[in-house]
Amino acid sequence: QSALTQPASVSGSPGQSITISCTGTSSDVGGYNSVSWYQQHPGKAPKVMIYDVTNRPSGVSNRFSGSKSGNTASLTISGLQAEDEADYYCGSYRKTDTSHVVFGGGTKLTVL
Amino acid sequence: QVQLQESGPGLVKPSETLSLTCEVSGYSINTGPYWAWIRQPPGKGLEWIASISRSGSSNYNPSLRGRVTISLDTSKNHFSLKLNSVTAADTAVYYCARDRGGGCSDSWGQGTLVTVSS
């Protein structure tokens, strides 16, 4: 069981918008602005799409955006394109008795 | 531009030690700020293993604590992972990555598959 909870799958048609949620606790998502989102295509290494909840690395399309409310972070992809079909993972800094990083179980995005 | 490349045995016997190295190029490992190992069992999700700062301070996944050691070699511009007493459950693609802070891995190696089997 993953530390952060994501839906197993989401789908959308080209041009539509979708949102993927990532639910944690006050020890991770809710307590720190250190949530990242990763895109992973089959057989490839993950690629960061969002960091620190809302920031986009250079070169990432502005169709990708992040937000957070309480213990739940969200990734929104607008204007869906075929190449967006991939697995998406959220990750968060967690502080309990130790500092470490936790991931969500991943969400498979299907572009219909 | 930073590039990372994992290396190490692709097959490890149960109860033995898994050892991997991540060669960093195009960037000084002293700049950091952090360096991390992350793994992905076949067909499953990501699992963070450990990270180390440029000063050598390390953090570990509590579920692996006691079996794992991460280290830095600034003279060779690489960092390493050792995982003791491996079982089949440790079979995974192992990735090394640069952590820009806050647990965000912004550059990744291509990954290396390590299989634990006799």
PDB file of C-alpha atoms in Angstrom:
ATOM      1  CA  GLN A   1       0.000   0.000   0.000  1.00  0.00           C
ATOM      2  CA  SER A   2       1.449   3.343  -1.078  1.00  0.00           C
ATOM      3  CA  ALA A   3       1.925   6.205   1.347  1.00  0.00           C
ATOM      4  CA  LEU A   4      -0.004   8.648  -0.848  1.00  0.00           C
ATOM      5  CA  THR A   5      -3.344   7.786  -2.459  1.00  0.00           C
ATOM      6  CA  GLN A   6      -3.951   8.307  -6.163  1.00  0.00           C
ATOM      7  CA  PRO A   7      -6.722   6.996  -8.425  1.00  0.00           C
ATOM      8  CA  ALA A   8      -5.567   3.966 -10.371  1.00  0.00           C
ATOM      9  CA  SER A   9      -6.727   5.380 -13.679  1.00  0.00           C
ATOM     10  CA  VAL A  10      -8.216   8.424 -15.356  1.00  0.00           C
ATOM     11  CA  SER A  11      -9.151   9.065 -18.949  1.00  0.00           C
ATOM     12  CA  GLY A  12     -10.091  11.919 -21.230  1.00  0.00           C
ATOM     13  CA  SER A  13     -10.520  12.832 -24.863  1.00  0.00           C
ATOM     14  CA  PRO A  14      -8.095  15.022 -26.800  1.00  0.00           C
ATOM     15  CA  GLY A  15      -8.597  18.665 -25.962  1.00  0.00           C
ATOM     16  CA  GLN A  16     -10.285  17.969 -22.640  1.00  0.00           C
ATOM     17  CA  SER A  17      -8.880  18.605 -19.155  1.00  0.00           C
ATOM     18  CA  ILE A  18      -8.318  16.018 -16.456  1.00  0.00           C
ATOM     19  CA  THR A  19      -7.278  16.202 -12.821  1.00  0.00           C
ATOM     20  CA  ILE A  20      -5.376  13.611 -10.811  1.00  0.00           C
ATOM     21  CA  SER A  21      -5.576  13.755  -7.033  1.00  0.00           C
ATOM     22  CA  CYS A  22      -2.959  12.782  -4.471  1.00  0.00           C
ATOM     23  CA  THR A  23      -4.064  12.439  -0.858  1.00  0.00           C
ATOM     24  CA  GLY A  24      -1.694  12.268   2.067  1.00  0.00           C
ATOM     25  CA  THR A  25      -1.577  13.505   5.634  1.00  0.00           C
ATOM     26  CA  SER A  26      -0.470  16.516   7.615  1.00  0.00           C
ATOM     27  CA  SER A  27       2.968  14.881   7.898  1.00  0.00           C
ATOM     28  CA  ASP A  28       3.532  15.096   4.181  1.00  0.00           C
ATOM     29  CA  VAL A  29       1.251  16.710   1.568  1.00  0.00           C
ATOM     30  CA  GLY A  30      -0.644  18.879   4.037  1.00  0.00           C
ATOM     31  CA  GLY A  31       2.336  19.979   6.053  1.00  0.00           C
ATOM     32  CA  TYR A  32       4.837  21.040   3.406  1.00  0.00           C
ATOM     33  CA  ASN A  33       4.853  22.708   0.009  1.00  0.00           C
ATOM     34  CA  SER A  34       7.095  19.935  -1.328  1.00  0.00           C
ATOM     35  CA  VAL A  35       4.836  17.975  -3.663  1.00  0.00           C
ATOM     36  CA  SER A  36       6.145  16.889  -7.045  1.00  0.00           C
ATOM     37  CA  TRP A  37       4.460  15.230 -10.002  1.00  0.00           C
ATOM     38  CA  TYR A  38       6.197  12.844 -12.407  1.00  0.00           C
ATOM     39  CA  GLN A  39       5.257  11.548 -15.848  1.00  0.00           C
ATOM     40  CA  GLN A  40       6.497   8.110 -16.877  1.00  0.00           C
ATOM     41  CA  HIS A  41       6.144   6.583 -20.303  1.00  0.00           C
ATOM     42  CA  PRO A  42       6.590   2.797 -20.668  1.00  0.00           C
ATOM     43  CA  GLY A  43      10.202   1.719 -20.358  1.00  0.00           C
ATOM     44  CA  LYS A  44      11.385   5.247 -19.574  1.00  0.00           C
ATOM     45  CA  ALA A  45      12.607   7.027 -16.471  1.00  0.00           C
ATOM     46  CA  PRO A  46      10.163   9.370 -14.740  1.00  0.00           C
ATOM     47  CA  LYS A  47      10.226  13.055 -15.658  1.00  0.00           C
ATOM     48  CA  VAL A  48       9.300  15.816 -13.235  1.00  0.00           C
ATOM     49  CA  MET A  49       6.377  17.911 -14.454  1.00  0.00           C
ATOM     50  CA  ILE A  50       5.594  19.928 -11.309  1.00  0.00           C
ATOM     51  CA  TYR A  51       7.638  20.640  -8.174  1.00  0.00           C
ATOM     52  CA  ASP A  52       6.925  22.482  -4.940  1.00  0.00           C
ATOM     53  CA  VAL A  53       3.163  22.030  -5.559  1.00  0.00           C
ATOM     54  CA  THR A  54       2.768  24.568  -8.361  1.00  0.00           C
ATOM     55  CA  ASN A  55       6.099  25.136 -10.136  1.00  0.00           C
ATOM     56  CA  ARG A  56       6.827  23.938 -13.660  1.00  0.00           C
ATOM     57  CA  PRO A  57      10.405  23.117 -14.666  1.00  0.00           C
ATOM     58  CA  SER A  58      11.759  24.821 -17.734  1.00  0.00           C
ATOM     59  CA  GLY A  59      10.571  23.058 -20.871  1.00  0.00           C
ATOM     60  CA  VAL A  60       7.379  21.581 -19.385  1.00  0.00           C
ATOM     61  CA  SER A  61       4.210  22.634 -21.178  1.00  0.00           C
ATOM     62  CA  ASN A  62       1.987  25.171 -19.428  1.00  0.00           C
ATOM     63  CA  ARG A  63      -0.859  22.713 -20.009  1.00  0.00           C
ATOM     64  CA  PHE A  64       0.365  21.078 -16.793  1.00  0.00           C
ATOM     65  CA  SER A  65      -0.506  22.746 -13.510  1.00  0.00           C
ATOM     66  CA  GLY A  66      -0.477  21.812  -9.836  1.00  0.00           C
ATOM     67  CA  SER A  67      -2.392  22.845  -6.744  1.00  0.00           C
ATOM     68  CA  LYS A  68      -3.014  21.793  -3.168  1.00  0.00           C
ATOM     69  CA  SER A  69      -5.852  22.007  -0.663  1.00  0.00           C
ATOM     70  CA  GLY A  70      -5.348  20.585   2.797  1.00  0.00           C
ATOM     71  CA  ASN A  71      -3.900  17.096   2.578  1.00  0.00           C
ATOM     72  CA  THR A  72      -4.709  16.671  -1.123  1.00  0.00           C
ATOM     73  CA  ALA A  73      -2.598  17.811  -4.037  1.00  0.00           C
ATOM     74  CA  SER A  74      -3.800  17.809  -7.631  1.00  0.00           C
ATOM     75  CA  LEU A  75      -2.301  17.724 -11.098  1.00  0.00           C
ATOM     76  CA  THR A  76      -4.385  19.189 -13.911  1.00  0.00           C
ATOM     77  CA  ILE A  77      -3.620  18.611 -17.576  1.00  0.00           C
ATOM     78  CA  SER A  78      -5.519  20.834 -19.962  1.00  0.00           C
ATOM     79  CA  GLY A  79      -5.871  20.454 -23.725  1.00  0.00           C
ATOM     80  CA  LEU A  80      -5.137  16.719 -23.537  1.00  0.00           C
ATOM     81  CA  GLN A  81      -2.875  15.364 -26.252  1.00  0.00           C
ATOM     82  CA  ALA A  82      -2.110  11.805 -27.264  1.00  0.00           C
ATOM     83  CA  GLU A  83       1.452  12.113 -25.963  1.00  0.00           C
ATOM     84  CA  ASP A  84       0.133  12.821 -22.461  1.00  0.00           C
ATOM     85  CA  GLU A  85      -0.895   9.172 -22.155  1.00  0.00           C
ATOM     86  CA  ALA A  86       1.426   7.849 -19.440  1.00  0.00           C
ATOM     87  CA  ASP A  87       1.646   6.944 -15.776  1.00  0.00           C
ATOM     88  CA  TYR A  88       1.689   9.848 -13.326  1.00  0.00           C
ATOM     89  CA  TYR A  89       3.111   9.730  -9.801  1.00  0.00           C
ATOM     90  CA  CYS A  90       2.965  12.248  -7.006  1.00  0.00           C
ATOM     91  CA  GLY A  91       5.735  12.491  -4.460  1.00  0.00           C
ATOM     92  CA  SER A  92       6.028  14.417  -1.226  1.00  0.00           C
ATOM     93  CA  TYR A  93       8.517  15.204   1.483  1.00  0.00           C
ATOM     94  CA  ARG A  94       7.419  13.575   4.750  1.00  0.00           C
ATOM     95  CA  LYS A  95       8.595  14.380   8.246  1.00  0.00           C
ATOM     96  CA  THR A  96       7.795  11.984  11.051  1.00  0.00           C
ATOM     97  CA  ASP A  97      10.569  10.755  13.318  1.00  0.00           C
ATOM     98  CA  THR A  98      12.704  10.826  10.184  1.00  0.00           C
ATOM     99  CA  SER A  99      12.772  12.894   7.003  1.00  0.00           C
ATOM    100  CA  HIS A 100      12.099  10.996   3.824  1.00  0.00           C
ATOM    101  CA  VAL A 101      10.121  11.001   0.576  1.00  0.00           C
ATOM    102  CA  VAL A 102       6.920   9.127  -0.186  1.00  0.00           C
ATOM    103  CA  PHE A 103       5.213   8.404  -3.499  1.00  0.00           C
ATOM    104  CA  GLY A 104       1.690   7.721  -4.600  1.00  0.00           C
ATOM    105  CA  GLY A 105       0.801   4.433  -6.240  1.00  0.00           C
ATOM    106  CA  GLY A 106       0.549   6.017  -9.671  1.00  0.00           C
ATOM    107  CA  THR A 107      -2.298   6.892 -12.039  1.00  0.00           C
ATOM    108  CA  LYS A 108      -2.608   5.559 -15.568  1.00  0.00           C
ATOM    109  CA  LEU A 109      -3.830   8.312 -17.887  1.00  0.00           C
ATOM    110  CA  THR A 110      -5.554   7.102 -21.036  1.00  0.00           C
ATOM    111  CA  VAL A 111      -6.243   9.542 -23.865  1.00  0.00           C
ATOM    112  CA  LEU A 112      -9.316   8.186 -25.629  1.00  0.00           C
TER     113      LEU A 112
ATOM    114  CA  GLN B   1      23.464  19.495 -18.339  1.00  0.00           C
ATOM    115  CA  VAL B   2      23.629  16.877 -15.634  1.00  0.00           C
ATOM    116  CA  GLN B   3      23.617  13.246 -16.719  1.00  0.00           C
ATOM    117  CA  LEU B   4      23.386  10.209 -14.464  1.00  0.00           C
ATOM    118  CA  GLN B   5      24.223   6.593 -15.227  1.00  0.00           C
ATOM    119  CA  GLU B   6      23.651   3.615 -12.956  1.00  0.00           C
ATOM    120  CA  SER B   7      26.003   0.652 -12.982  1.00  0.00           C
ATOM    121  CA  GLY B   8      26.267  -2.625 -11.121  1.00  0.00           C
ATOM    122  CA  PRO B   9      25.412  -6.324 -11.292  1.00  0.00           C
ATOM    123  CA  GLY B  10      22.101  -7.195 -12.906  1.00  0.00           C
ATOM    124  CA  LEU B  11      21.759 -10.387 -10.887  1.00  0.00           C
ATOM    125  CA  VAL B  12      22.209 -10.790  -7.127  1.00  0.00           C
ATOM    126  CA  LYS B  13      21.696 -13.933  -5.062  1.00  0.00           C
ATOM    127  CA  PRO B  14      19.254 -13.957  -2.128  1.00  0.00           C
ATOM    128  CA  SER B  15      20.795 -12.915   1.210  1.00  0.00           C
ATOM    129  CA  GLU B  16      23.694 -11.169  -0.551  1.00  0.00           C
ATOM    130  CA  THR B  17      24.391  -7.442  -0.931  1.00  0.00           C
ATOM    131  CA  LEU B  18      23.191  -5.358  -3.860  1.00  0.00           C
ATOM    132  CA  SER B  19      25.726  -2.672  -4.805  1.00  0.00           C
ATOM    133  CA  LEU B  20      25.102   0.071  -7.361  1.00  0.00           C
ATOM    134  CA  THR B  21      26.991   3.187  -8.415  1.00  0.00           C
ATOM    135  CA  CYS B  22      25.670   6.313 -10.093  1.00  0.00           C
ATOM    136  CA  GLU B  23      28.158   8.183 -12.265  1.00  0.00           C
ATOM    137  CA  VAL B  24      27.368  11.880 -12.545  1.00  0.00           C
ATOM    138  CA  SER B  25      28.610  13.862 -15.535  1.00  0.00           C
ATOM    139  CA  GLY B  26      28.217  17.441 -16.694  1.00  0.00           C
ATOM    140  CA  TYR B  27      27.756  18.589 -13.118  1.00  0.00           C
ATOM    141  CA  SER B  28      29.771  18.552  -9.904  1.00  0.00           C
ATOM    142  CA  ILE B  29      28.367  16.276  -7.247  1.00  0.00           C
ATOM    143  CA  ASN B  30      29.587  18.861  -4.738  1.00  0.00           C
ATOM    144  CA  THR B  31      26.955  21.260  -6.041  1.00  0.00           C
ATOM    145  CA  GLY B  32      24.170  18.899  -5.045  1.00  0.00           C
ATOM    146  CA  PRO B  33      22.078  19.727  -3.276  1.00  0.00           C
ATOM    147  CA  TYR B  34      20.994  16.109  -2.809  1.00  0.00           C
ATOM    148  CA  TRP B  35      21.405  12.767  -4.556  1.00  0.00           C
ATOM    149  CA  ALA B  36      18.858   9.966  -4.381  1.00  0.00           C
ATOM    150  CA  TRP B  37      18.079   6.343  -5.158  1.00  0.00           C
ATOM    151  CA  ILE B  38      14.572   5.283  -6.169  1.00  0.00           C
ATOM    152  CA  ARG B  39      13.378   1.868  -7.284  1.00  0.00           C
ATOM    153  CA  GLN B  40      10.450   0.421  -9.214  1.00  0.00           C
ATOM    154  CA  PRO B  41       9.523  -3.282  -9.050  1.00  0.00           C
ATOM    155  CA  PRO B  42       8.371  -4.672 -12.404  1.00  0.00           C
ATOM    156  CA  GLY B  43       4.862  -3.455 -13.169  1.00  0.00           C
ATOM    157  CA  LYS B  44       4.612  -1.510  -9.915  1.00  0.00           C
ATOM    158  CA  GLY B  45       5.048   2.025  -8.607  1.00  0.00           C
ATOM    159  CA  LEU B  46       7.986   4.084  -7.432  1.00  0.00           C
ATOM    160  CA  GLU B  47       9.630   3.576  -4.047  1.00  0.00           C
ATOM    161  CA  TRP B  48      12.060   6.120  -2.633  1.00  0.00           C
ATOM    162  CA  ILE B  49      15.083   4.441  -1.040  1.00  0.00           C
ATOM    163  CA  ALA B  50      17.470   7.084   0.270  1.00  0.00           C
ATOM    164  CA  SER B  51      19.114  10.421  -0.336  1.00  0.00           C
ATOM    165  CA  ILE B  52      22.386  12.073   0.624  1.00  0.00           C
ATOM    166  CA  SER B  53      23.335  15.735   0.740  1.00  0.00           C
ATOM    167  CA  ARG B  54      26.511  17.201  -0.723  1.00  0.00           C
ATOM    168  CA  SER B  55      27.862  17.354   2.823  1.00  0.00           C
ATOM    169  CA  GLY B  56      27.221  13.643   3.340  1.00  0.00           C
ATOM    170  CA  SER B  57      24.100  13.807   5.506  1.00  0.00           C
ATOM    171  CA  SER B  58      21.760  10.940   4.608  1.00  0.00           C
ATOM    172  CA  ASN B  59      18.087  10.031   4.928  1.00  0.00           C
ATOM    173  CA  TYR B  60      16.542   6.605   4.477  1.00  0.00           C
ATOM    174  CA  ASN B  61      13.172   5.032   3.798  1.00  0.00           C
ATOM    175  CA  PRO B  62      12.059   3.763   7.227  1.00  0.00           C
ATOM    176  CA  SER B  63      10.924   0.478   5.696  1.00  0.00           C
ATOM    177  CA  LEU B  64      14.469  -0.210   4.450  1.00  0.00           C
ATOM    178  CA  ARG B  65      16.404   1.345   7.310  1.00  0.00           C
ATOM    179  CA  GLY B  66      19.049  -0.986   8.646  1.00  0.00           C
ATOM    180  CA  ARG B  67      19.599  -2.691   5.301  1.00  0.00           C
ATOM    181  CA  VAL B  68      20.573   0.255   3.143  1.00  0.00           C
ATOM    182  CA  THR B  69      23.565   2.581   2.965  1.00  0.00           C
ATOM    183  CA  ILE B  70      24.037   5.524   0.619  1.00  0.00           C
ATOM    184  CA  SER B  71      27.428   7.149   0.178  1.00  0.00           C
ATOM    185  CA  LEU B  72      29.099   9.908  -1.813  1.00  0.00           C
ATOM    186  CA  ASP B  73      32.534   9.954  -3.465  1.00  0.00           C
ATOM    187  CA  THR B  74      33.285  13.506  -4.519  1.00  0.00           C
ATOM    188  CA  SER B  75      36.711  12.585  -5.913  1.00  0.00           C
ATOM    189  CA  LYS B  76      35.047  10.299  -8.458  1.00  0.00           C
ATOM    190  CA  ASN B  77      31.913  12.398  -8.855  1.00  0.00           C
ATOM    191  CA  HIS B  78      29.663   9.482  -8.086  1.00  0.00           C
ATOM    192  CA  PHE B  79      27.448   8.149  -5.340  1.00  0.00           C
ATOM    193  CA  SER B  80      26.553   4.601  -4.357  1.00  0.00           C
ATOM    194  CA  LEU B  81      23.908   2.349  -2.852  1.00  0.00           C
ATOM    195  CA  LYS B  82      24.312  -0.825  -0.846  1.00  0.00           C
ATOM    196  CA  LEU B  83      21.327  -2.968   0.131  1.00  0.00           C
ATOM    197  CA  ASN B  84      21.986  -5.925   2.389  1.00  0.00           C
ATOM    198  CA  SER B  85      20.209  -9.254   2.812  1.00  0.00           C
ATOM    199  CA  VAL B  86      18.276  -8.990  -0.424  1.00  0.00           C
ATOM    200  CA  THR B  87      15.241 -11.101  -1.259  1.00  0.00           C
ATOM    201  CA  ALA B  88      13.114 -11.502  -4.372  1.00  0.00           C
ATOM    202  CA  ALA B  89      11.083  -8.507  -3.178  1.00  0.00           C
ATOM    203  CA  ASP B  90      14.104  -6.306  -3.898  1.00  0.00           C
ATOM    204  CA  THR B  91      13.936  -7.124  -7.611  1.00  0.00           C
ATOM    205  CA  ALA B  92      13.358  -3.800  -9.335  1.00  0.00           C
ATOM    206  CA  VAL B  93      14.619  -1.176 -11.728  1.00  0.00           C
ATOM    207  CA  TYR B  94      16.880   1.034  -9.643  1.00  0.00           C
ATOM    208  CA  TYR B  95      17.158   4.709 -10.580  1.00  0.00           C
ATOM    209  CA  CYS B  96      19.597   7.301  -9.346  1.00  0.00           C
ATOM    210  CA  ALA B  97      18.555  10.940  -9.408  1.00  0.00           C
ATOM    211  CA  ARG B  98      19.487  14.459  -8.432  1.00  0.00           C
ATOM    212  CA  ASP B  99      17.181  15.867  -5.767  1.00  0.00           C
ATOM    213  CA  ARG B 100      16.803  19.634  -6.074  1.00  0.00           C
ATOM    214  CA  GLY B 101      15.451  19.830  -2.534  1.00  0.00           C
ATOM    215  CA  GLY B 102      12.103  19.053  -0.977  1.00  0.00           C
ATOM    216  CA  GLY B 103      12.278  15.530  -2.328  1.00  0.00           C
ATOM    217  CA  CYS B 104      11.962  16.561  -5.962  1.00  0.00           C
ATOM    218  CA  SER B 105      14.099  14.431  -8.292  1.00  0.00           C
ATOM    219  CA  ASP B 106      14.663  16.655 -11.297  1.00  0.00           C
ATOM    220  CA  SER B 107      17.221  14.581 -13.220  1.00  0.00           C
ATOM    221  CA  TRP B 108      17.167  10.809 -13.481  1.00  0.00           C
ATOM    222  CA  GLY B 109      19.407   8.056 -14.784  1.00  0.00           C
ATOM    223  CA  GLN B 110      17.970   5.603 -17.288  1.00  0.00           C
ATOM    224  CA  GLY B 111      17.591   2.932 -14.596  1.00  0.00           C
ATOM    225  CA  THR B 112      19.120  -0.503 -14.187  1.00  0.00           C
ATOM    226  CA  LEU B 113      17.238  -3.732 -13.604  1.00  0.00           C
ATOM    227  CA  VAL B 114      18.468  -5.771 -10.661  1.00  0.00           C
ATOM    228  CA  THR B 115      17.074  -9.265 -10.281  1.00  0.00           C
ATOM    229  CA  VAL B 116      17.412 -11.194  -7.041  1.00  0.00           C
ATOM    230  CA  SER B 117      17.511 -14.893  -7.798  1.00  0.00           C
ATOM    231  CA  SER B 118      19.633 -17.933  -7.082  1.00  0.00           C
TER     232      SER B 118
END
